[in-house]
PDB file of C-alpha atoms in Angstrom:
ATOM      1  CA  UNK S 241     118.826 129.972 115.597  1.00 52.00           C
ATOM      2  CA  UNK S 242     118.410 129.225 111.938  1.00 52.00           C
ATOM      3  CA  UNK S 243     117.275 132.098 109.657  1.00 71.00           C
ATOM      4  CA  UNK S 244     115.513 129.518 107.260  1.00 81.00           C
ATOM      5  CA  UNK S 245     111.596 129.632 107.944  1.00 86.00           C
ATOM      6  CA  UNK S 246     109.574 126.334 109.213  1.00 88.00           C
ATOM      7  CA  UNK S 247     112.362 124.019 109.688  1.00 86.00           C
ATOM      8  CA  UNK S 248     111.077 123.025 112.954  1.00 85.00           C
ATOM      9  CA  UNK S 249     107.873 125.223 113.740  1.00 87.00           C
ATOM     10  CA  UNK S 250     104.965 124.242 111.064  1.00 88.00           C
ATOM     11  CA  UNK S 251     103.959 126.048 108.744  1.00 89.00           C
ATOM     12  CA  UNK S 252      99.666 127.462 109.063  1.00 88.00           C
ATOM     13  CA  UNK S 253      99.211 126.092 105.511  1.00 87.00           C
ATOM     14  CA  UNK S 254     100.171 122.768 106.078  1.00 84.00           C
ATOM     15  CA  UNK S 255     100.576 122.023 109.093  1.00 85.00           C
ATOM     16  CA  UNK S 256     103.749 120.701 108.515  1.00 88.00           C
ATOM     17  CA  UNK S 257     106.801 121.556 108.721  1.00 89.00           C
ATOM     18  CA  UNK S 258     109.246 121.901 105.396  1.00 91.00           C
ATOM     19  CA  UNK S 259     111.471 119.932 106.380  1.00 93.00           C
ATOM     20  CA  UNK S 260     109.267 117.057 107.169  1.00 93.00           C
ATOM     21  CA  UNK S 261     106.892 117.874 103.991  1.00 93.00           C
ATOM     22  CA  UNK S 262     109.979 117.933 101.921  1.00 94.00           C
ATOM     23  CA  UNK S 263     111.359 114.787 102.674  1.00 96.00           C
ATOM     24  CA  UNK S 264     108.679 113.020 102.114  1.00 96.00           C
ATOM     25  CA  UNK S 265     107.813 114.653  98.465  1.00 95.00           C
ATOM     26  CA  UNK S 266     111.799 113.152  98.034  1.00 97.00           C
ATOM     27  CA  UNK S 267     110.796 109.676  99.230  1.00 97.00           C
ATOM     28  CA  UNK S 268     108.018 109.678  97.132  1.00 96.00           C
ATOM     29  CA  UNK S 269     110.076 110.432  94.361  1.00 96.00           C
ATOM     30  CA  UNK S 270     112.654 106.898  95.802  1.00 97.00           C
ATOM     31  CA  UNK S 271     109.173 105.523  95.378  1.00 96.00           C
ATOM     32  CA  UNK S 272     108.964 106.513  91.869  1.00 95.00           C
ATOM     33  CA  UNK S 273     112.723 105.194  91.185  1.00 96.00           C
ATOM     34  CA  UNK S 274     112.529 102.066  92.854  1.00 96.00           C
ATOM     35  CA  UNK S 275     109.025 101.115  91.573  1.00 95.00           C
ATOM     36  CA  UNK S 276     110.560 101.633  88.137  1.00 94.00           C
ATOM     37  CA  UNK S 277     113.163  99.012  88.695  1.00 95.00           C
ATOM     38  CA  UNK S 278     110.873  96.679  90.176  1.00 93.00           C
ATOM     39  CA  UNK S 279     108.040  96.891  86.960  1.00 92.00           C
ATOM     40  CA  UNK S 280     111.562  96.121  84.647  1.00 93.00           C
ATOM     41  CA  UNK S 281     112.157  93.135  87.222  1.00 93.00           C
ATOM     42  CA  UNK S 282     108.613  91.916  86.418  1.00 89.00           C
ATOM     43  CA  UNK S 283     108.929  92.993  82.952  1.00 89.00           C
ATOM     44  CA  UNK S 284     112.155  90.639  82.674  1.00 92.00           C
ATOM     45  CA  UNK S 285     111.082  87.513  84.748  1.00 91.00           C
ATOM     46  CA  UNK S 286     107.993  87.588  82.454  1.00 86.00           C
ATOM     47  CA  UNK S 287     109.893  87.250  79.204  1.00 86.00           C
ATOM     48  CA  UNK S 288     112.446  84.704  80.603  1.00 90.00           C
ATOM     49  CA  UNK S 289     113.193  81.642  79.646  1.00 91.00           C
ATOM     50  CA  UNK S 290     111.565  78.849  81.857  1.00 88.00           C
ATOM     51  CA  UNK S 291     113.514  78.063  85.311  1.00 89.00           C
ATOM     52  CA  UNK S 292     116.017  80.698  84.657  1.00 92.00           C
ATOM     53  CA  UNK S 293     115.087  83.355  87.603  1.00 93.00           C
ATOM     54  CA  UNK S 294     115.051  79.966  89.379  1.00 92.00           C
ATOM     55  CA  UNK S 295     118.130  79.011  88.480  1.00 95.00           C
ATOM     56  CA  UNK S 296     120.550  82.077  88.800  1.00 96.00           C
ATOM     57  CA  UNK S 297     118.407  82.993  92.179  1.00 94.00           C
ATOM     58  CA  UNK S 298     119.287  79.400  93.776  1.00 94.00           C
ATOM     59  CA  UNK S 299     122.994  81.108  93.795  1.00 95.00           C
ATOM     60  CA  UNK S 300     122.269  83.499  96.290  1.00 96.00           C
ATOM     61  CA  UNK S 301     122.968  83.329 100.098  1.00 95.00           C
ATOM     62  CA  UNK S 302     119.674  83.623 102.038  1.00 96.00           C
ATOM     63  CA  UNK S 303     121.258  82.924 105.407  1.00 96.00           C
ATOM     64  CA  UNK S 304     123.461  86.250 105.171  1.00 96.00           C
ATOM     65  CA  UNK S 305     120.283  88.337 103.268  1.00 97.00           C
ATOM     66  CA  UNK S 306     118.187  86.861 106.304  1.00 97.00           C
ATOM     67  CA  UNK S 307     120.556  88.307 108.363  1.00 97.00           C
ATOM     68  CA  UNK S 308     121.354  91.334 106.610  1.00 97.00           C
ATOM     69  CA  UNK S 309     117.364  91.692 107.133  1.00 97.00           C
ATOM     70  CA  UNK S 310     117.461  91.676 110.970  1.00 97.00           C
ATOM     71  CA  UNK S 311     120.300  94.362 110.723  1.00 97.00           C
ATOM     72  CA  UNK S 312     117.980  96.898 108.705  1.00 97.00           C
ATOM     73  CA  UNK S 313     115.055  96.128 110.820  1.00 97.00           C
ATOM     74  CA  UNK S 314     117.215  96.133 113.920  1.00 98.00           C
ATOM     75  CA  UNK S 315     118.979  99.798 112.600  1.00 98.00           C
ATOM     76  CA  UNK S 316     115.128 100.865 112.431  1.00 98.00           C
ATOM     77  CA  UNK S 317     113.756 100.346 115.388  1.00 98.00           C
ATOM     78  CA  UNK S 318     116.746 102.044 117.114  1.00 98.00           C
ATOM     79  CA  UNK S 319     116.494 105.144 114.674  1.00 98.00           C
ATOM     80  CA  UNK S 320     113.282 105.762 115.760  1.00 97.00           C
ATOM     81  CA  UNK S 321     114.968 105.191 119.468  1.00 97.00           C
ATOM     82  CA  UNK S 322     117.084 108.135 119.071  1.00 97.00           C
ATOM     83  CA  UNK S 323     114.114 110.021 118.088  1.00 96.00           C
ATOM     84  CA  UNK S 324     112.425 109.333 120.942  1.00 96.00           C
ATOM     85  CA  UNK S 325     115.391 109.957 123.723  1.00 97.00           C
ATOM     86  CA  UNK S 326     115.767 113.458 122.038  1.00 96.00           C
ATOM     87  CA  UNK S 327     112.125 113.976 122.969  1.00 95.00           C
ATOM     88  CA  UNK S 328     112.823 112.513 126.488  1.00 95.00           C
ATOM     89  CA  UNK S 329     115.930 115.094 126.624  1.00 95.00           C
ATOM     90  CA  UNK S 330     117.951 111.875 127.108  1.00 96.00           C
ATOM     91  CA  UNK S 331     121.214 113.110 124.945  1.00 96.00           C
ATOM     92  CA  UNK S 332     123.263 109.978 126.083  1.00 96.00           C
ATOM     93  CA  UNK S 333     120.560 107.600 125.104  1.00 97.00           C
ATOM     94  CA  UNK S 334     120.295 109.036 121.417  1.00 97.00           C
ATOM     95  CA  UNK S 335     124.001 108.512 121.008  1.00 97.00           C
ATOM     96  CA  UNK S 336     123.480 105.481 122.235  1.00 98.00           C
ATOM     97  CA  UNK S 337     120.699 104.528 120.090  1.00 98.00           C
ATOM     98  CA  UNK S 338     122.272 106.145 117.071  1.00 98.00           C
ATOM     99  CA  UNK S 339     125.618 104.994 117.814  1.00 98.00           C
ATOM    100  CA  UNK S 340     123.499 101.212 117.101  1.00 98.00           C
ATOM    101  CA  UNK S 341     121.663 102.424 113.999  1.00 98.00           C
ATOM    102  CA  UNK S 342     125.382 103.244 112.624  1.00 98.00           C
ATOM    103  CA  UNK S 343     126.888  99.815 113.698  1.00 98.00           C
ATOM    104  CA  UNK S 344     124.076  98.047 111.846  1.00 98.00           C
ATOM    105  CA  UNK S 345     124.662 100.216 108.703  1.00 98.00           C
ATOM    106  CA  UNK S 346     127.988  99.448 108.555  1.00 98.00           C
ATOM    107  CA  UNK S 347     127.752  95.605 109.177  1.00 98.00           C
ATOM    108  CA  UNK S 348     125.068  95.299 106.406  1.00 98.00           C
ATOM    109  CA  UNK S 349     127.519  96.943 104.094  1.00 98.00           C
ATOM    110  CA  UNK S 350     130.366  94.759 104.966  1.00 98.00           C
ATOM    111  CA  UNK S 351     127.857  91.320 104.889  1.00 98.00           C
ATOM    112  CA  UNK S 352     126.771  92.990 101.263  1.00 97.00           C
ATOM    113  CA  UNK S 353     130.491  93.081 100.687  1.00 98.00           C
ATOM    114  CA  UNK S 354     130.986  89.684 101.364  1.00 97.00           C
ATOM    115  CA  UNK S 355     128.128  88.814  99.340  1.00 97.00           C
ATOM    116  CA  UNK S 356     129.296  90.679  96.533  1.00 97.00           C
ATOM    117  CA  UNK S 357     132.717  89.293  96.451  1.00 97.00           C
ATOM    118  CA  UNK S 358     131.388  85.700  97.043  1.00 96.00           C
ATOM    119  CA  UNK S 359     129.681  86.037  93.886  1.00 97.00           C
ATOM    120  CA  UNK S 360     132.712  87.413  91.727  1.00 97.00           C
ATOM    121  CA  UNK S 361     135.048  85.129  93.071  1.00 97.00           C
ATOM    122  CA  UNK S 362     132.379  82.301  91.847  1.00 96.00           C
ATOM    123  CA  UNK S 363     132.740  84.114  88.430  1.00 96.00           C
ATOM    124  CA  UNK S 364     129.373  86.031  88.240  1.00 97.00           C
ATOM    125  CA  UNK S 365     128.738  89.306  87.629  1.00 96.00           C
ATOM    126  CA  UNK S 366     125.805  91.749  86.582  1.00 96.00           C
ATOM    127  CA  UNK S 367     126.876  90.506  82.719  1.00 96.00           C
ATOM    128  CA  UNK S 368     126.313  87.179  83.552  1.00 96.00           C
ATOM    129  CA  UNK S 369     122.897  86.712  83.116  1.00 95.00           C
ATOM    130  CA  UNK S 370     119.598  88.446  83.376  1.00 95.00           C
ATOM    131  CA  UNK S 371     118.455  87.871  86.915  1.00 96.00           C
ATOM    132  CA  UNK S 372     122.228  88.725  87.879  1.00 97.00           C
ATOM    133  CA  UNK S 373     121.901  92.267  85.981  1.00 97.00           C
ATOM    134  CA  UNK S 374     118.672  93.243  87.483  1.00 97.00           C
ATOM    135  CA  UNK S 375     119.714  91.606  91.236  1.00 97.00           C
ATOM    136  CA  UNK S 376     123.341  93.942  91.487  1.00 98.00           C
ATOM    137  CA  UNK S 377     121.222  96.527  89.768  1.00 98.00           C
ATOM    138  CA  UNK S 378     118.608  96.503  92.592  1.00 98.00           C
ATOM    139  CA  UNK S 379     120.573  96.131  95.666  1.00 98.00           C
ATOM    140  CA  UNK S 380     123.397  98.258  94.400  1.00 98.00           C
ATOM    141  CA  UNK S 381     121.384 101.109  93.897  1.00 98.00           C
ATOM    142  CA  UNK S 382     119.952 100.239  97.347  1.00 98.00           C
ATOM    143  CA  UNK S 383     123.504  99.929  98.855  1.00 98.00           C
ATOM    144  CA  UNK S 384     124.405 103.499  97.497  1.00 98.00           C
ATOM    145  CA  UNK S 385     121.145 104.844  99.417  1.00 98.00           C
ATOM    146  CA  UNK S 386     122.623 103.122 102.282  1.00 98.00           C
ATOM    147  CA  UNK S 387     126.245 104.270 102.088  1.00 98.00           C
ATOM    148  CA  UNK S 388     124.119 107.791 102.038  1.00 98.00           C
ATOM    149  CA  UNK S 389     122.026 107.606 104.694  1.00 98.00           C
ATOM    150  CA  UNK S 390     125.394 106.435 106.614  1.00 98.00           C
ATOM    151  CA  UNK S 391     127.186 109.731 105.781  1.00 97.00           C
ATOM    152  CA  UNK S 392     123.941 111.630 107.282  1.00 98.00           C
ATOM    153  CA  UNK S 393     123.697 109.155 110.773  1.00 98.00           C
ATOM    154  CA  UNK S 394     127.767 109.808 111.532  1.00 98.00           C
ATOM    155  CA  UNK S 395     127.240 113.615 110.817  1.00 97.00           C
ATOM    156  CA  UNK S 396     124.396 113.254 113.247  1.00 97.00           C
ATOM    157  CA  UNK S 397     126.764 112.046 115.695  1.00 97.00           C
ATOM    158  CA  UNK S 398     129.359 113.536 115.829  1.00 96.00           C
ATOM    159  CA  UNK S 399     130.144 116.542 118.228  1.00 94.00           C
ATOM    160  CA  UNK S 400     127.541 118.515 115.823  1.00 92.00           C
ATOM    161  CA  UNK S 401     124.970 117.003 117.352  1.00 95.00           C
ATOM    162  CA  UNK S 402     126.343 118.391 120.757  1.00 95.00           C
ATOM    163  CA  UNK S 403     126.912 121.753 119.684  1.00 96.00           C
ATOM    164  CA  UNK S 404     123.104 121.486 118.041  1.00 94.00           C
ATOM    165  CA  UNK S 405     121.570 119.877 120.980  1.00 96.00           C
ATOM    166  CA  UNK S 406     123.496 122.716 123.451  1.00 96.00           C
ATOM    167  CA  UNK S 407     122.296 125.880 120.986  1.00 94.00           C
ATOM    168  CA  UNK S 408     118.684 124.269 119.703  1.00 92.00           C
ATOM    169  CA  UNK S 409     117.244 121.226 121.032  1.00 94.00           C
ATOM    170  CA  UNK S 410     114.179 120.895 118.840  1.00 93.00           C
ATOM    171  CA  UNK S 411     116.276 121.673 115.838  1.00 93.00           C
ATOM    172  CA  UNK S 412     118.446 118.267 116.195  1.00 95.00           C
ATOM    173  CA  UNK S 413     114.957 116.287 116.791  1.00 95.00           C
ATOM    174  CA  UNK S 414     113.705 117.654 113.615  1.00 94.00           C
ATOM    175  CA  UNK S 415     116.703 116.530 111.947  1.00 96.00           C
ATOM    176  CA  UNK S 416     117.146 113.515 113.404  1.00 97.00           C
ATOM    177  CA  UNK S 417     113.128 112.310 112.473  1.00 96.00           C
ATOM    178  CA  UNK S 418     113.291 113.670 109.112  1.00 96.00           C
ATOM    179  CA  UNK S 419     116.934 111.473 108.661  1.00 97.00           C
ATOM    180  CA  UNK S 420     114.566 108.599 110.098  1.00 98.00           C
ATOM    181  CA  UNK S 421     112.159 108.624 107.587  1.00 97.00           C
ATOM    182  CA  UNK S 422     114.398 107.963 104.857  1.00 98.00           C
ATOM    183  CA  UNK S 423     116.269 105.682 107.150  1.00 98.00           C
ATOM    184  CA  UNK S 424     113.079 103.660 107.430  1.00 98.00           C
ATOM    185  CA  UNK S 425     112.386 104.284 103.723  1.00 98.00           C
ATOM    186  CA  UNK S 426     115.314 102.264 102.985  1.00 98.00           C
ATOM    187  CA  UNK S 427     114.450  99.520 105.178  1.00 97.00           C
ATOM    188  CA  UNK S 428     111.196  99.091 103.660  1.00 97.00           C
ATOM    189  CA  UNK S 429     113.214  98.793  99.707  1.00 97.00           C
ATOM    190  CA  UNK S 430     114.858  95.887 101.443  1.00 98.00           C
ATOM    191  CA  UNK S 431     111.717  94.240 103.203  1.00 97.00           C
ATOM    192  CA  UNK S 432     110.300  94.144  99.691  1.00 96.00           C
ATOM    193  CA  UNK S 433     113.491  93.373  98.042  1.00 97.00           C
ATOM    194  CA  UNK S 434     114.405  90.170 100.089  1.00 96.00           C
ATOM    195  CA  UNK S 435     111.229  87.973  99.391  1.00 96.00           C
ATOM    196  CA  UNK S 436     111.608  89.001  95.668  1.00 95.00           C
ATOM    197  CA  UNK S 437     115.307  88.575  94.418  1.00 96.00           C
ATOM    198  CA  UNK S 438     116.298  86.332  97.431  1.00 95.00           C
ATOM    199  CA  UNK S 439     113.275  83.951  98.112  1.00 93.00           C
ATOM    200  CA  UNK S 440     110.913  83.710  94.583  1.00 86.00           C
TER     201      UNK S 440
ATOM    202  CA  UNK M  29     103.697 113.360 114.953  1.00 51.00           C
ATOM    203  CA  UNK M  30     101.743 116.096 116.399  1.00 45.00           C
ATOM    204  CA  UNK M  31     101.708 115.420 120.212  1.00 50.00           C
ATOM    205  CA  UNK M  32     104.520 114.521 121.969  1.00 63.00           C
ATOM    206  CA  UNK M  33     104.611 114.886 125.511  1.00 75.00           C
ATOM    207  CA  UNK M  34     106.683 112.514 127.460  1.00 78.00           C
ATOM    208  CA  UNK M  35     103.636 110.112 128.427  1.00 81.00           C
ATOM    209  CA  UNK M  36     103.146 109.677 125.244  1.00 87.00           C
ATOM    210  CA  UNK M  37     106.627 109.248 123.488  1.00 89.00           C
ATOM    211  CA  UNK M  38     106.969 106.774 126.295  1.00 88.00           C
ATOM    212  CA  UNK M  39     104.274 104.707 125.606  1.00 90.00           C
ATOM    213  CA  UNK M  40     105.165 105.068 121.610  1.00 91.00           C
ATOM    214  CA  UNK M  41     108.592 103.416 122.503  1.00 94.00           C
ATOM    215  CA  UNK M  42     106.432 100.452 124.122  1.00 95.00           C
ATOM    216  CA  UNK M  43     104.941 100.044 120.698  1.00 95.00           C
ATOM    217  CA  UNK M  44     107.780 100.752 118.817  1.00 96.00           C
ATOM    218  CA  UNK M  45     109.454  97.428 120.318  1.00 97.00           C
ATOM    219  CA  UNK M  46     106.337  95.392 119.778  1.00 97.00           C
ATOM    220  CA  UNK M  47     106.535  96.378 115.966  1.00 97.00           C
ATOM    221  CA  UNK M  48     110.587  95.141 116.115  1.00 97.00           C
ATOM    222  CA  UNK M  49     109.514  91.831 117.346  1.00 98.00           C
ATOM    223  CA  UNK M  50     106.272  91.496 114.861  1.00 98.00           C
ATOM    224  CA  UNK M  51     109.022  92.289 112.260  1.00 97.00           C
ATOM    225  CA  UNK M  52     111.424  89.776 113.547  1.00 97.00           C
ATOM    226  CA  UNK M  53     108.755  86.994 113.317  1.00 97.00           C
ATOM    227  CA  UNK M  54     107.543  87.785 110.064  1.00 97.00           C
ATOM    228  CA  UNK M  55     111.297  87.801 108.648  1.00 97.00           C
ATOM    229  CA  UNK M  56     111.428  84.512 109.895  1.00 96.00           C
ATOM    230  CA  UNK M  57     107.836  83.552 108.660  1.00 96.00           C
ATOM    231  CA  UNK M  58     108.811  84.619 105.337  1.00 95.00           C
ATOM    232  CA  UNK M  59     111.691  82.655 104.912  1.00 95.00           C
ATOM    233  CA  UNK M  60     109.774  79.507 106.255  1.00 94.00           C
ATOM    234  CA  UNK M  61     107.123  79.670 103.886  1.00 92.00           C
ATOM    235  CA  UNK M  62     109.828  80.273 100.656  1.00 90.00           C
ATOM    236  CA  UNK M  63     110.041  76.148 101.623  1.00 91.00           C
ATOM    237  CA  UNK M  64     106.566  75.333 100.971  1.00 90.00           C
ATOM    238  CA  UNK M  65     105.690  73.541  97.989  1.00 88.00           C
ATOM    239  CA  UNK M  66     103.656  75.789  96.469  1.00 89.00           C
ATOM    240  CA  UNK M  67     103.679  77.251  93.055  1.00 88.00           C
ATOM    241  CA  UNK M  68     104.945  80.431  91.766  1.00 85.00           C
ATOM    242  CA  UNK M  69     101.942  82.413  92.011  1.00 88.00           C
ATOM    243  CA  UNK M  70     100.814  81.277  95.211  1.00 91.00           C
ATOM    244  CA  UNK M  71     104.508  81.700  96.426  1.00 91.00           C
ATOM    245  CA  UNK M  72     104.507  84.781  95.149  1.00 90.00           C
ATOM    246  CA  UNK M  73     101.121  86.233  96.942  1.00 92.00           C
ATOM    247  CA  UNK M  74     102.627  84.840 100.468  1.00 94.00           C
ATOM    248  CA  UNK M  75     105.877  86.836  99.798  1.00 94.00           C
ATOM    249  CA  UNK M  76     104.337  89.878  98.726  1.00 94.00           C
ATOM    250  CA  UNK M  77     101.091  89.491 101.254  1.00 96.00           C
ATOM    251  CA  UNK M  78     104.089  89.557 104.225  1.00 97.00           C
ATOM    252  CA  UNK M  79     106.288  92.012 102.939  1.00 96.00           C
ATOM    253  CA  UNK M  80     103.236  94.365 103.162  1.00 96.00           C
ATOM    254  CA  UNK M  81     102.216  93.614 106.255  1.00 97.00           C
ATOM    255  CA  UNK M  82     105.918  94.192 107.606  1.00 97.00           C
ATOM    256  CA  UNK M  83     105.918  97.660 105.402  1.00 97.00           C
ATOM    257  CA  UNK M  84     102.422  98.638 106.577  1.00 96.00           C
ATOM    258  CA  UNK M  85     104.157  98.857 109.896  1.00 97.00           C
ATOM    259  CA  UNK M  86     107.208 100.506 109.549  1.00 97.00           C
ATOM    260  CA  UNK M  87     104.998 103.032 107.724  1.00 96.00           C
ATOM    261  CA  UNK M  88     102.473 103.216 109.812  1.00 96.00           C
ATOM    262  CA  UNK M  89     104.322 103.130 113.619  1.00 96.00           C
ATOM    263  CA  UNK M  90     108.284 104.077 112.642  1.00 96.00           C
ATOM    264  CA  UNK M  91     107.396 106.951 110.290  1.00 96.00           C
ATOM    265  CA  UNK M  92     104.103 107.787 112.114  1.00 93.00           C
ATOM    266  CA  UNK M  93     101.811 107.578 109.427  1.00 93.00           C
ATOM    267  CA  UNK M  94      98.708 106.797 111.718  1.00 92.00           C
ATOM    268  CA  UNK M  95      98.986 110.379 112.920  1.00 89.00           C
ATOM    269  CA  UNK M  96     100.325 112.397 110.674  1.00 88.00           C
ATOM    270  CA  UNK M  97      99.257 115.252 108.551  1.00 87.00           C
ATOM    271  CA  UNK M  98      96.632 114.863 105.384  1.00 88.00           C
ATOM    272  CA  UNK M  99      98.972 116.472 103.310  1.00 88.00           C
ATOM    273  CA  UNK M 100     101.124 113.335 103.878  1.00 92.00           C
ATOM    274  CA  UNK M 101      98.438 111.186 103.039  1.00 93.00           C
ATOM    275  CA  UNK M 102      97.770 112.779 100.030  1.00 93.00           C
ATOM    276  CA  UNK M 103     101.056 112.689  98.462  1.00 93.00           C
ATOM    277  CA  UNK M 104     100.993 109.104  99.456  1.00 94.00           C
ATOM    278  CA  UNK M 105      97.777 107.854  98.116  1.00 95.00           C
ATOM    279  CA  UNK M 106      98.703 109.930  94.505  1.00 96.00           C
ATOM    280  CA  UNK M 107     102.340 107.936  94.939  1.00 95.00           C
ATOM    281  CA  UNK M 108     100.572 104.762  95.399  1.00 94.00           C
ATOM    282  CA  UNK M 109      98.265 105.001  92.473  1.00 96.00           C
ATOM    283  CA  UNK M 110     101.150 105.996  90.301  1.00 95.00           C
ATOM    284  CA  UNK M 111     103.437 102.849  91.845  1.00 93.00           C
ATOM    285  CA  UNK M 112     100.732 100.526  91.068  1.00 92.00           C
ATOM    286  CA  UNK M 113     100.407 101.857  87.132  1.00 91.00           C
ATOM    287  CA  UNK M 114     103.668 101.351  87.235  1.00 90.00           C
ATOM    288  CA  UNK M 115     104.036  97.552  87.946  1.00 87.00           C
ATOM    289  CA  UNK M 116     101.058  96.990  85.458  1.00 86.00           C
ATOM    290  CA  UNK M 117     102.928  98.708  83.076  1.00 84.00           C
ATOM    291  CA  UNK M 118     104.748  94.943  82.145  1.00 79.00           C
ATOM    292  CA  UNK M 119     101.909  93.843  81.114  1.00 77.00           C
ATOM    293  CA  UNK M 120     101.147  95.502  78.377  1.00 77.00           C
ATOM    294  CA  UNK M 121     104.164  93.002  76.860  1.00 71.00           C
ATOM    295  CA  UNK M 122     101.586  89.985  77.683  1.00 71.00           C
ATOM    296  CA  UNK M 123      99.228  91.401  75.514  1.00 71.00           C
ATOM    297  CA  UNK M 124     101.251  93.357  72.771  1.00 66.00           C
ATOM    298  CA  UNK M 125     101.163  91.661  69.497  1.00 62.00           C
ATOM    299  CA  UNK M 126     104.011  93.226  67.779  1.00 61.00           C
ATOM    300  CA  UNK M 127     106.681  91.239  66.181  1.00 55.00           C
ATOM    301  CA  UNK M 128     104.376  88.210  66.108  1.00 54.00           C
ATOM    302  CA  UNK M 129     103.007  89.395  62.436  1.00 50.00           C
TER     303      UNK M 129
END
């Protein structure tokens, strides 16, 4: 049993529990970080020249951010999966599920490596122009919360989850639904990042 | 979430695939209508009209928000208000005057 207070049982105040209440005073900080990235997106497609967004975003691959779309939303759905099979006391299943999140993290990072090296190999980088800049600036810092939330999905899987599960059941749910939330947090970056850098 | 007795994380995981597929389709609407010949603007309402409607529900049903705590709510509406001050903040370059005299 953990000696840190209202990790898992709520707390009268709130009703919530810290970790829960915590993470999402962080996301709503990501909020905060993001959204200031986004208003200097706007700021610089404003004061662009005509047809230049248009012409630097024509270079991107929309077949392999479609796809890389149906990974995320695919990696969310069975995050919240996981959840749920801990709350059915279905260990196997949340490995299962989890095990699926994990795939889909990694094969969005590999597709965003191929992207990525498509585009240097064609000679563009974040120098090259302005849409370029603010597009590797955007999905890079979105990669890094990806390559994060990775770290935190493997540690949930490993044989620390089975010691965790074995000592405190509710513990591991608690973790595993406050790791969804940002999990989810990051897929909803990308739902808004898609239409704007890949499709506009 | 608050309750969470097996009846009812069993019928959440019925929802939680019907919000998977909505998402699925919308993805796929959103990439359709990118090929409509519509302008910018209008393009850009469609994009940003479906994007919300796909993050309304991973908010709402794979984070829980339609039953979860006021306090979350709070913190979310005061996020929001900031967010949208935010994007508007770009547009004080429309209107700015300086270097024109």
């Amino acid at each position: 049993m953990s000696s840190i207070p209202y990790i898992v049982e709520e707390r009268p105040d709130t009703g919530l529990n810290n970790s829960k209440l915590g993470v999402w005073i962080f996301l709503a900080s990501e909020v905060m970080l993001f959204g200031g990235l986004f208003s200097a997106y706007v700021f610089l497609r404003l004061a662009a020249p005509e047809g230049d967004f248009d012409y630097w975003g024509a270079k991107l691959n929309v077949p392999m951010a479609t796809f890389n779309t149906m990974m995320l939303i695919t990696s969310s759905v069975t995050m919240v999966m996981s959840w749920a099979s801990l709350k059915l006391k279905q260990f196997d299943k949340y490995k299962i599920y989890l095990g699926i999140t994990i795939l889909c993290a990694i094969g969005f990072l590999c597709v965003k490596y191929f992207e990525y090296t498509g585009k240097f190999h064609h000679g563009i980088y974040p120098s090259s122009s302005t849409f370029m800049g603010i597009y590797f600036t955007l999905t890079g810092l979105h990669v890094l919360h990806i390559v994060g939330g990775l770290f935190v999905l493997i540690y949930l899987w490993t044989s620390q989850a089975d010691k965790m599960w074995a000592e405190n059941p509710d513990l591991l749910a608690n973790r595993v639904e406050v790791t969804g939330l940002y999990w989810h947090f990051v897929d909803l970056v990308w739902i808004f990042l898609f239409p704007i850098l890949y499709l506009l | 979430m608050s309750s969470d007795s097996d009846h009812s994380i069993e019928h959440h995981i019925q929802t939680y695939i019907r919000v998977f597929i909505a998402l699925g389709v919308l993805t796929i609407i959103t990439v359709a209508v990118s090929y409509l010949d519509v302008s910018f603007i209008e393009a850009f309402f469609l994009a940003i009209a479906i994007a919300s409607v796909k993050g309304s529900l991973v908010l709402g049903f794979f984070m829980h928000l339609i039953s979860e705590r006021a306090a979350i709510i709070w913190i979310l509406v005061a996020t929001t208000v900031a967010f949208i001050i935010l994007m508007f903040i770009p547009l004080i370059s429309v209107t700015d005057s300086t270097g024109l005299y």
